[in-house]
mmCIF file of C-alpha atoms in Angstrom:
data_model
loop_
_atom_site.group_PDB
_atom_site.id
_atom_site.type_symbol
_atom_site.label_atom_id
_atom_site.label_comp_id
_atom_site.label_asym_id
_atom_site.label_seq_id
_atom_site.Cartn_x
_atom_site.Cartn_y
_atom_site.Cartn_z
ATOM 1 C CA MET A 411 -38.270 26.247 144.201
ATOM 2 C CA TYR A 412 -40.865 25.487 141.498
ATOM 3 C CA LYS A 413 -38.071 24.426 139.126
ATOM 4 C CA LYS A 414 -36.758 21.930 141.719
ATOM 5 C CA LEU A 415 -40.251 20.478 142.272
ATOM 6 C CA ALA A 416 -40.778 20.106 138.522
ATOM 7 C CA LEU A 417 -37.417 18.354 138.163
ATOM 8 C CA ILE A 418 -38.233 15.939 141.006
ATOM 9 C CA SER A 419 -41.630 15.180 139.448
ATOM 10 C CA MET A 420 -40.035 14.391 136.088
ATOM 11 C CA VAL A 421 -37.515 12.028 137.706
ATOM 12 C CA LEU A 422 -40.287 10.225 139.630
ATOM 13 C CA LEU A 423 -42.345 9.881 136.414
ATOM 14 C CA LEU A 424 -39.393 8.365 134.563
ATOM 15 C CA ILE A 425 -38.858 5.851 137.385
ATOM 16 C CA VAL A 426 -42.538 4.795 137.299
ATOM 17 C CA VAL A 427 -42.529 4.409 133.471
ATOM 18 C CA SER A 428 -39.297 2.398 133.559
ATOM 19 C CA ALA A 429 -40.655 0.105 136.246
ATOM 20 C CA ALA A 430 -43.856 -0.451 134.256
ATOM 21 C CA CYS A 431 -41.912 -1.301 131.100
ATOM 22 C CA GLY A 432 -39.722 -3.690 133.050
ATOM 23 C CA SER A 433 -42.764 -5.395 134.510
ATOM 24 C CA ASN A 434 -44.378 -5.810 131.072
ATOM 25 C CA GLY A 435 -41.131 -7.177 129.659
ATOM 26 C CA ASN A 436 -40.902 -9.802 132.399
ATOM 27 C CA ASN A 437 -44.511 -10.851 131.821
ATOM 28 C CA GLY A 438 -43.762 -11.230 128.125
ATOM 29 C CA SER A 439 -40.738 -13.401 128.893
ATOM 30 C CA LYS A 440 -42.768 -15.598 131.216
ATOM 31 C CA GLU A 441 -45.478 -15.953 128.584
ATOM 32 C CA ALA A 442 -42.905 -16.955 125.965
ATOM 33 C CA ALA A 443 -41.301 -19.439 128.356
ATOM 34 C CA SER A 444 -44.637 -21.115 128.999
ATOM 35 C CA GLY A 445 -45.403 -21.502 125.308
ATOM 36 C CA GLY A 446 -47.489 -18.400 124.735
ATOM 37 C CA ASN A 447 -50.028 -18.319 121.935
ATOM 38 C CA ALA A 448 -49.255 -20.601 118.977
ATOM 39 C CA SER A 449 -50.455 -17.973 116.507
ATOM 40 C CA SER A 450 -47.705 -15.599 117.694
ATOM 41 C CA ASP A 451 -44.972 -18.231 117.195
ATOM 42 C CA LYS A 452 -42.662 -18.393 114.227
ATOM 43 C CA LYS A 453 -44.437 -20.014 111.267
ATOM 44 C CA VAL A 454 -43.195 -23.422 110.155
ATOM 45 C CA LYS A 455 -44.044 -25.775 107.288
ATOM 46 C CA LEU A 456 -43.779 -29.475 108.065
ATOM 47 C CA ARG A 457 -44.014 -32.582 105.859
ATOM 48 C CA LEU A 458 -46.109 -35.717 106.415
ATOM 49 C CA GLY A 459 -45.502 -38.775 104.254
ATOM 50 C CA HIS A 460 -47.316 -42.083 103.777
ATOM 51 C CA ILE A 461 -47.385 -44.936 101.257
ATOM 52 C CA THR A 462 -51.061 -45.081 100.250
ATOM 53 C CA GLY A 463 -52.967 -43.355 97.455
ATOM 54 C CA GLU A 464 -55.125 -40.271 97.719
ATOM 55 C CA SER A 465 -58.394 -42.228 97.901
ATOM 56 C CA ASP A 466 -57.288 -44.115 101.012
ATOM 57 C CA ALA A 467 -58.571 -43.340 104.525
ATOM 58 C CA TRP A 468 -54.964 -42.728 105.641
ATOM 59 C CA HIS A 469 -54.674 -39.835 103.214
ATOM 60 C CA LYS A 470 -58.036 -38.379 104.173
ATOM 61 C CA GLY A 471 -57.105 -38.685 107.842
ATOM 62 C CA ALA A 472 -53.754 -37.026 107.153
ATOM 63 C CA LEU A 473 -55.458 -34.109 105.395
ATOM 64 C CA LYS A 474 -57.827 -33.739 108.349
ATOM 65 C CA PHE A 475 -54.854 -33.734 110.722
ATOM 66 C CA ALA A 476 -53.149 -31.009 108.647
ATOM 67 C CA GLU A 477 -56.336 -28.916 108.688
ATOM 68 C CA LEU A 478 -56.679 -29.268 112.458
ATOM 69 C CA VAL A 479 -53.017 -28.439 113.139
ATOM 70 C CA LYS A 480 -53.293 -25.225 111.135
ATOM 71 C CA GLU A 481 -56.512 -24.276 112.905
ATOM 72 C CA LYS A 482 -55.298 -25.079 116.432
ATOM 73 C CA SER A 483 -51.913 -23.401 115.943
ATOM 74 C CA GLY A 484 -53.507 -20.207 114.649
ATOM 75 C CA GLY A 485 -51.795 -20.773 111.316
ATOM 76 C CA SER A 486 -48.290 -20.969 112.764
ATOM 77 C CA VAL A 487 -47.876 -24.657 111.808
ATOM 78 C CA GLU A 488 -48.700 -25.882 108.309
ATOM 79 C CA VAL A 489 -48.508 -29.569 107.431
ATOM 80 C CA GLU A 490 -48.047 -30.613 103.799
ATOM 81 C CA VAL A 491 -49.173 -34.181 103.031
ATOM 82 C CA TYR A 492 -47.222 -36.384 100.588
ATOM 83 C CA PRO A 493 -49.064 -39.619 99.624
ATOM 84 C CA SER A 494 -48.062 -42.618 97.472
ATOM 85 C CA SER A 495 -44.502 -43.031 98.829
ATOM 86 C CA THR A 496 -43.513 -39.574 97.494
ATOM 87 C CA LEU A 497 -41.153 -39.126 100.458
ATOM 88 C CA GLY A 498 -40.072 -42.782 100.344
ATOM 89 C CA ASN A 499 -41.242 -46.155 101.607
ATOM 90 C CA ASP A 500 -41.996 -46.951 105.254
ATOM 91 C CA ARG A 501 -38.354 -47.516 106.169
ATOM 92 C CA ASP A 502 -37.298 -44.279 104.434
ATOM 93 C CA LEU A 503 -39.953 -42.335 106.331
ATOM 94 C CA ILE A 504 -38.871 -43.646 109.725
ATOM 95 C CA GLU A 505 -35.193 -43.032 109.009
ATOM 96 C CA GLY A 506 -36.140 -39.539 107.800
ATOM 97 C CA MET A 507 -37.911 -38.824 111.094
ATOM 98 C CA GLN A 508 -34.866 -39.991 113.033
ATOM 99 C CA LEU A 509 -32.736 -37.548 111.010
ATOM 100 C CA GLY A 510 -35.310 -34.750 111.110
ATOM 101 C CA SER A 511 -35.732 -34.625 107.316
ATOM 102 C CA VAL A 512 -39.300 -36.000 107.572
ATOM 103 C CA ASP A 513 -41.584 -34.449 110.190
ATOM 104 C CA PHE A 514 -44.582 -36.814 110.324
ATOM 105 C CA ALA A 515 -45.405 -40.216 108.857
ATOM 106 C CA LEU A 516 -48.140 -42.803 108.877
ATOM 107 C CA VAL A 517 -46.343 -46.105 109.428
ATOM 108 C CA ALA A 518 -47.170 -49.511 110.832
ATOM 109 C CA GLY A 519 -45.367 -52.847 110.938
ATOM 110 C CA VAL A 520 -41.980 -51.601 109.756
ATOM 111 C CA LEU A 521 -41.667 -49.870 113.143
ATOM 112 C CA SER A 522 -40.612 -53.309 114.405
ATOM 113 C CA ASN A 523 -37.338 -52.905 112.510
ATOM 114 C CA PHE A 524 -36.576 -49.861 114.657
ATOM 115 C CA TYR A 525 -37.979 -51.078 117.967
ATOM 116 C CA GLU A 526 -38.273 -54.855 117.914
ATOM 117 C CA PRO A 527 -41.118 -55.413 120.436
ATOM 118 C CA TYR A 528 -43.491 -53.948 117.837
ATOM 119 C CA SER A 529 -42.991 -57.261 116.002
ATOM 120 C CA ILE A 530 -45.465 -58.802 118.437
ATOM 121 C CA LEU A 531 -48.273 -56.600 117.075
ATOM 122 C CA GLU A 532 -47.678 -58.109 113.625
ATOM 123 C CA LEU A 533 -48.216 -61.733 114.667
ATOM 124 C CA PRO A 534 -51.092 -63.179 112.623
ATOM 125 C CA TYR A 535 -54.053 -64.131 114.800
ATOM 126 C CA LEU A 536 -52.703 -62.236 117.823
ATOM 127 C CA PHE A 537 -55.949 -60.282 118.324
ATOM 128 C CA ARG A 538 -59.275 -62.039 118.723
ATOM 129 C CA ASP A 539 -61.112 -59.296 116.831
ATOM 130 C CA GLN A 540 -61.166 -55.543 116.164
ATOM 131 C CA ASP A 541 -62.588 -54.749 119.606
ATOM 132 C CA HIS A 542 -59.748 -56.631 121.319
ATOM 133 C CA MET A 543 -57.153 -54.710 119.314
ATOM 134 C CA GLU A 544 -58.687 -51.340 120.152
ATOM 135 C CA LYS A 545 -58.774 -52.154 123.871
ATOM 136 C CA VAL A 546 -55.055 -52.930 123.701
ATOM 137 C CA LEU A 547 -53.968 -49.934 121.618
ATOM 138 C CA TYR A 548 -56.088 -47.360 123.451
ATOM 139 C CA GLY A 549 -55.357 -48.733 126.896
ATOM 140 C CA GLU A 550 -52.305 -48.958 129.156
ATOM 141 C CA VAL A 551 -50.469 -51.317 126.788
ATOM 142 C CA GLY A 552 -50.676 -48.882 123.879
ATOM 143 C CA THR A 553 -49.612 -45.934 126.038
ATOM 144 C CA LYS A 554 -46.532 -47.817 127.213
ATOM 145 C CA MET A 555 -45.666 -48.918 123.679
ATOM 146 C CA LYS A 556 -45.687 -45.306 122.459
ATOM 147 C CA ALA A 557 -43.405 -44.256 125.327
ATOM 148 C CA ASP A 558 -41.036 -47.147 124.627
ATOM 149 C CA LEU A 559 -40.883 -46.283 120.916
ATOM 150 C CA LEU A 560 -39.851 -42.722 121.741
ATOM 151 C CA ALA A 561 -37.197 -43.865 124.231
ATOM 152 C CA ASN A 562 -35.695 -46.456 121.887
ATOM 153 C CA ALA A 563 -36.163 -45.093 118.353
ATOM 154 C CA GLN A 564 -36.501 -41.319 118.895
ATOM 155 C CA VAL A 565 -39.792 -41.413 117.018
ATOM 156 C CA ARG A 566 -42.818 -39.943 118.768
ATOM 157 C CA GLY A 567 -45.993 -42.001 118.444
ATOM 158 C CA LEU A 568 -48.822 -39.479 118.457
ATOM 159 C CA GLU A 569 -51.824 -41.774 117.982
ATOM 160 C CA PHE A 570 -52.751 -45.256 116.800
ATOM 161 C CA TRP A 571 -55.250 -45.322 113.917
ATOM 162 C CA VAL A 572 -57.228 -48.482 113.227
ATOM 163 C CA ARG A 573 -57.315 -50.276 109.890
ATOM 164 C CA GLY A 574 -59.514 -52.956 108.463
ATOM 165 C CA PRO A 575 -58.184 -56.516 108.936
ATOM 166 C CA ARG A 576 -55.576 -57.857 106.526
ATOM 167 C CA GLU A 577 -56.892 -60.247 103.883
ATOM 168 C CA LEU A 578 -55.128 -62.449 101.333
ATOM 169 C CA THR A 579 -55.406 -61.930 97.560
ATOM 170 C CA ALA A 580 -54.126 -64.349 94.903
ATOM 171 C CA ASN A 581 -54.707 -65.653 91.394
ATOM 172 C CA LYS A 582 -55.320 -69.067 92.921
ATOM 173 C CA LYS A 583 -58.315 -69.874 95.105
ATOM 174 C CA ILE A 584 -57.188 -70.555 98.687
ATOM 175 C CA GLU A 585 -59.895 -72.566 100.427
ATOM 176 C CA LYS A 586 -57.795 -74.426 102.997
ATOM 177 C CA VAL A 587 -54.418 -73.883 104.613
ATOM 178 C CA GLU A 588 -52.817 -76.631 102.475
ATOM 179 C CA ASP A 589 -53.504 -74.464 99.386
ATOM 180 C CA LEU A 590 -50.842 -72.038 100.594
ATOM 181 C CA LYS A 591 -48.015 -74.498 99.926
ATOM 182 C CA GLY A 592 -45.361 -72.813 97.786
ATOM 183 C CA LEU A 593 -47.463 -69.668 97.237
ATOM 184 C CA LYS A 594 -45.176 -66.634 96.843
ATOM 185 C CA VAL A 595 -46.874 -64.104 99.127
ATOM 186 C CA ARG A 596 -45.585 -60.568 99.376
ATOM 187 C CA VAL A 597 -45.263 -59.587 103.035
ATOM 188 C CA PRO A 598 -43.853 -56.454 104.708
ATOM 189 C CA GLU A 599 -40.250 -56.542 105.883
ATOM 190 C CA ILE A 600 -41.356 -57.830 109.293
ATOM 191 C CA PRO A 601 -39.852 -60.993 110.836
ATOM 192 C CA ALA A 602 -43.104 -62.006 112.571
ATOM 193 C CA SER A 603 -45.037 -61.886 109.288
ATOM 194 C CA ILE A 604 -42.381 -63.853 107.448
ATOM 195 C CA ALA A 605 -42.221 -66.561 110.131
ATOM 196 C CA ALA A 606 -45.995 -66.947 110.399
ATOM 197 C CA TRP A 607 -46.549 -67.280 106.641
ATOM 198 C CA LYS A 608 -43.768 -69.874 106.484
ATOM 199 C CA ALA A 609 -45.485 -71.760 109.308
ATOM 200 C CA MET A 610 -48.720 -71.692 107.280
ATOM 201 C CA GLY A 611 -46.872 -73.255 104.329
ATOM 202 C CA ALA A 612 -46.435 -70.254 102.030
ATOM 203 C CA SER A 613 -43.228 -68.795 100.575
ATOM 204 C CA PRO A 614 -43.222 -65.255 102.006
ATOM 205 C CA THR A 615 -41.431 -62.627 99.920
ATOM 206 C CA PRO A 616 -40.598 -59.361 101.725
ATOM 207 C CA MET A 617 -40.671 -56.239 99.558
ATOM 208 C CA ALA A 618 -41.626 -52.561 99.690
ATOM 209 C CA PHE A 619 -45.308 -51.959 99.028
ATOM 210 C CA GLY A 620 -44.565 -49.669 96.086
ATOM 211 C CA GLU A 621 -43.227 -52.685 94.153
ATOM 212 C CA VAL A 622 -46.226 -54.965 94.758
ATOM 213 C CA TYR A 623 -48.466 -54.104 91.786
ATOM 214 C CA SER A 624 -45.760 -54.561 89.156
ATOM 215 C CA SER A 625 -44.471 -57.722 90.877
ATOM 216 C CA LEU A 626 -47.958 -59.250 90.773
ATOM 217 C CA GLN A 627 -48.365 -58.148 87.172
ATOM 218 C CA THR A 628 -45.110 -59.801 86.087
ATOM 219 C CA GLY A 629 -45.488 -62.939 88.209
ATOM 220 C CA VAL A 630 -42.565 -62.229 90.544
ATOM 221 C CA ILE A 631 -45.033 -62.930 93.361
ATOM 222 C CA ASP A 632 -48.340 -64.821 93.356
ATOM 223 C CA ALA A 633 -50.200 -63.117 96.183
ATOM 224 C CA GLN A 634 -50.226 -60.303 98.728
ATOM 225 C CA GLU A 635 -52.101 -59.471 101.932
ATOM 226 C CA ASN A 636 -53.543 -56.143 103.006
ATOM 227 C CA PRO A 637 -56.753 -54.482 104.216
ATOM 228 C CA PHE A 638 -59.526 -53.739 101.701
ATOM 229 C CA ALA A 639 -58.563 -50.059 101.609
ATOM 230 C CA LEU A 640 -54.996 -50.678 100.463
ATOM 231 C CA ILE A 641 -56.103 -53.350 97.990
ATOM 232 C CA ALA A 642 -58.635 -50.965 96.437
ATOM 233 C CA SER A 643 -56.604 -47.734 96.471
ATOM 234 C CA ASN A 644 -53.643 -49.472 94.823
ATOM 235 C CA LYS A 645 -55.816 -51.303 92.264
ATOM 236 C CA ILE A 646 -54.653 -54.763 93.314
ATOM 237 C CA GLN A 647 -57.966 -56.064 91.941
ATOM 238 C CA GLU A 648 -56.619 -55.408 88.435
ATOM 239 C CA VAL A 649 -53.932 -58.075 88.861
ATOM 240 C CA GLN A 650 -55.523 -60.492 91.379
ATOM 241 C CA LYS A 651 -58.629 -62.638 90.918
ATOM 242 C CA TYR A 652 -59.409 -64.016 94.390
ATOM 243 C CA LEU A 653 -59.944 -62.290 97.727
ATOM 244 C CA MET A 654 -59.683 -64.575 100.766
ATOM 245 C CA LEU A 655 -61.294 -63.316 103.976
ATOM 246 C CA THR A 656 -58.602 -64.626 106.302
ATOM 247 C CA ASN A 657 -58.776 -61.739 108.845
ATOM 248 C CA HIS A 658 -55.285 -62.796 109.892
ATOM 249 C CA VAL A 659 -54.121 -59.438 111.259
ATOM 250 C CA TYR A 660 -56.259 -56.790 112.914
ATOM 251 C CA GLY A 661 -53.879 -53.963 112.325
ATOM 252 C CA TYR A 662 -53.070 -50.351 112.993
ATOM 253 C CA VAL A 663 -51.209 -47.497 111.451
ATOM 254 C CA MET A 664 -49.499 -45.007 113.720
ATOM 255 C CA LEU A 665 -49.384 -41.267 113.221
ATOM 256 C CA THR A 666 -45.768 -40.599 114.165
ATOM 257 C CA MET A 667 -43.612 -37.511 114.487
ATOM 258 C CA SER A 668 -39.907 -36.803 114.440
ATOM 259 C CA ASP A 669 -38.836 -36.008 117.991
ATOM 260 C CA ILE A 670 -36.305 -33.584 116.494
ATOM 261 C CA THR A 671 -39.175 -31.641 114.896
ATOM 262 C CA TYR A 672 -41.281 -31.838 118.056
ATOM 263 C CA SER A 673 -38.480 -30.339 120.159
ATOM 264 C CA LYS A 674 -38.246 -27.320 117.818
ATOM 265 C CA LEU A 675 -41.880 -26.335 118.324
ATOM 266 C CA SER A 676 -43.130 -24.087 121.116
ATOM 267 C CA GLU A 677 -45.220 -25.669 123.870
ATOM 268 C CA ALA A 678 -48.344 -24.121 122.364
ATOM 269 C CA GLN A 679 -47.521 -25.591 118.940
ATOM 270 C CA GLN A 680 -46.802 -28.989 120.489
ATOM 271 C CA LYS A 681 -50.173 -28.886 122.217
ATOM 272 C CA ALA A 682 -51.862 -27.966 118.924
ATOM 273 C CA VAL A 683 -50.254 -30.975 117.208
ATOM 274 C CA GLU A 684 -51.258 -33.372 120.002
ATOM 275 C CA GLU A 685 -54.865 -32.153 120.094
ATOM 276 C CA ALA A 686 -55.114 -32.328 116.307
ATOM 277 C CA ALA A 687 -53.788 -35.898 116.371
ATOM 278 C CA LYS A 688 -56.515 -36.988 118.801
ATOM 279 C CA GLU A 689 -59.307 -35.426 116.756
ATOM 280 C CA ALA A 690 -57.931 -36.775 113.466
ATOM 281 C CA THR A 691 -57.856 -40.256 115.029
ATOM 282 C CA THR A 692 -61.593 -40.157 115.683
ATOM 283 C CA PHE A 693 -62.178 -38.908 112.125
ATOM 284 C CA GLU A 694 -60.051 -41.640 110.506
ATOM 285 C CA ASN A 695 -61.376 -44.476 112.671
ATOM 286 C CA ASP A 696 -64.969 -43.508 111.906
ATOM 287 C CA LEU A 697 -64.137 -43.301 108.199
ATOM 288 C CA VAL A 698 -62.608 -46.802 108.198
ATOM 289 C CA ALA A 699 -65.633 -48.256 109.986
ATOM 290 C CA LYS A 700 -68.038 -46.672 107.497
ATOM 291 C CA THR A 701 -66.178 -47.717 104.353
ATOM 292 C CA GLU A 702 -65.320 -51.404 104.964
ATOM 293 C CA GLU A 703 -68.591 -52.752 103.503
ATOM 294 C CA GLU A 704 -68.449 -50.288 100.598
ATOM 295 C CA LEU A 705 -64.902 -51.354 99.742
ATOM 296 C CA LEU A 706 -65.775 -55.053 99.818
ATOM 297 C CA LYS A 707 -68.708 -54.434 97.468
ATOM 298 C CA MET A 708 -66.478 -52.428 95.134
ATOM 299 C CA LEU A 709 -63.882 -55.230 95.013
ATOM 300 C CA LYS A 710 -66.621 -57.772 94.255
ATOM 301 C CA ASP A 711 -68.074 -55.522 91.553
ATOM 302 C CA SER A 712 -64.619 -55.168 89.998
ATOM 303 C CA GLY A 713 -64.598 -58.926 89.369
ATOM 304 C CA MET A 714 -62.824 -60.361 92.401
ATOM 305 C CA GLU A 715 -64.235 -63.631 93.708
ATOM 306 C CA VAL A 716 -64.576 -63.611 97.498
ATOM 307 C CA VAL A 717 -63.574 -66.795 99.346
ATOM 308 C CA GLU A 718 -64.363 -67.421 103.029
ATOM 309 C CA PRO A 719 -62.032 -70.208 104.190
ATOM 310 C CA ASP A 720 -62.234 -71.877 107.577
ATOM 311 C CA THR A 721 -59.556 -69.822 109.366
ATOM 312 C CA ALA A 722 -59.098 -72.189 112.337
ATOM 313 C CA PRO A 723 -56.348 -74.294 110.622
ATOM 314 C CA PHE A 724 -54.597 -71.085 109.441
ATOM 315 C CA MET A 725 -54.690 -69.794 113.017
ATOM 316 C CA GLU A 726 -53.393 -73.054 114.459
ATOM 317 C CA LYS A 727 -50.301 -73.053 112.232
ATOM 318 C CA ALA A 728 -49.618 -69.315 112.584
ATOM 319 C CA LYS A 729 -49.740 -69.522 116.372
ATOM 320 C CA THR A 730 -46.852 -72.022 116.383
ATOM 321 C CA VAL A 731 -44.469 -69.043 116.021
ATOM 322 C CA HIS A 732 -46.081 -66.898 118.737
ATOM 323 C CA GLU A 733 -44.044 -68.301 121.608
ATOM 324 C CA GLU A 734 -40.757 -67.726 119.757
ATOM 325 C CA PHE A 735 -41.514 -64.041 119.192
ATOM 326 C CA ALA A 736 -43.001 -63.544 122.639
ATOM 327 C CA ASN A 737 -39.823 -64.913 124.238
ATOM 328 C CA LYS A 738 -37.603 -62.908 121.903
ATOM 329 C CA TYR A 739 -39.351 -59.531 122.058
ATOM 330 C CA GLY A 740 -41.263 -59.494 125.321
ATOM 331 C CA LYS A 741 -43.240 -62.246 127.030
ATOM 332 C CA GLU A 742 -44.739 -59.695 129.411
ATOM 333 C CA LEU A 743 -45.944 -57.545 126.500
ATOM 334 C CA TYR A 744 -47.357 -60.580 124.673
ATOM 335 C CA ASP A 745 -49.182 -61.808 127.766
ATOM 336 C CA SER A 746 -50.571 -58.352 128.507
ATOM 337 C CA ILE A 747 -52.026 -58.230 124.993
ATOM 338 C CA VAL A 748 -53.476 -61.748 125.036
ATOM 339 C CA ASN A 749 -54.954 -61.238 128.505
ATOM 340 C CA THR A 750 -56.619 -57.897 127.728
ATOM 341 C CA LYS A 751 -60.366 -58.405 128.102
#
């Protein structure tokens, strides 16, 4: 009798323990399916490339992003940053993200070669000022542009980062638009930039940014145009005498991610990356705002002569190509940008 009762008790105990284990196992599966805790995920090392030097705000922003990703993922995602075109030029970086061989990149105008409507953002004198650009990029227009980039180029736009406006440098003083005639200006490989500089009378020469310093040094090109930060970090002041404050493009750089890489991360890791991108954006934008005046002073102190031309005639000629690109790449997009208040 007692033996039978003991046997029954043992069987009931085994059933209860088995049920409890099964319940815990199911909860664990559900937790894993919903993303779980990033720190418990498999550790991965990812690569972020960009074309600027280590003193540039892009690089400092990239390092901040890497720090935040590691922190928010509980150490399960580490981002290694490769500056100065170590992983290739802009085009190489985008193609690498499409293949999954590059995980993140800071890229700008060359995106238009992979999704053509981005050409509109490169039109000189598109934005009235920095405030106008930020309202566009951080509003509905920017959100739609990121979604369209993902759908058409399989590159995930995490966040837009602001840059200082693009300015012209040359070894010839440019005081009026007529002074641009025949000037060999290096421009990015962007159709809108090429067309606008032609309209202003220059001879635009597309080339990778990594070739600019030596090309200026040897006289292959006469001029280039970039924000103060890129001019300073790449020592353009060593091979150019004049800095023209043309403010012709209020530009951006986008923190982008390979969608192939993104899809391999857990939901918790994806969330960590997205949150880190937002916080790094605030860090980088604040850094750019604080350093613009310092950079201009440094360029002046290095011996560059600053010229402030009347930009109205430059704008008038550049805008003659706007309609062509608006019609070609998206009149609705162009109008939505111009009409943003």
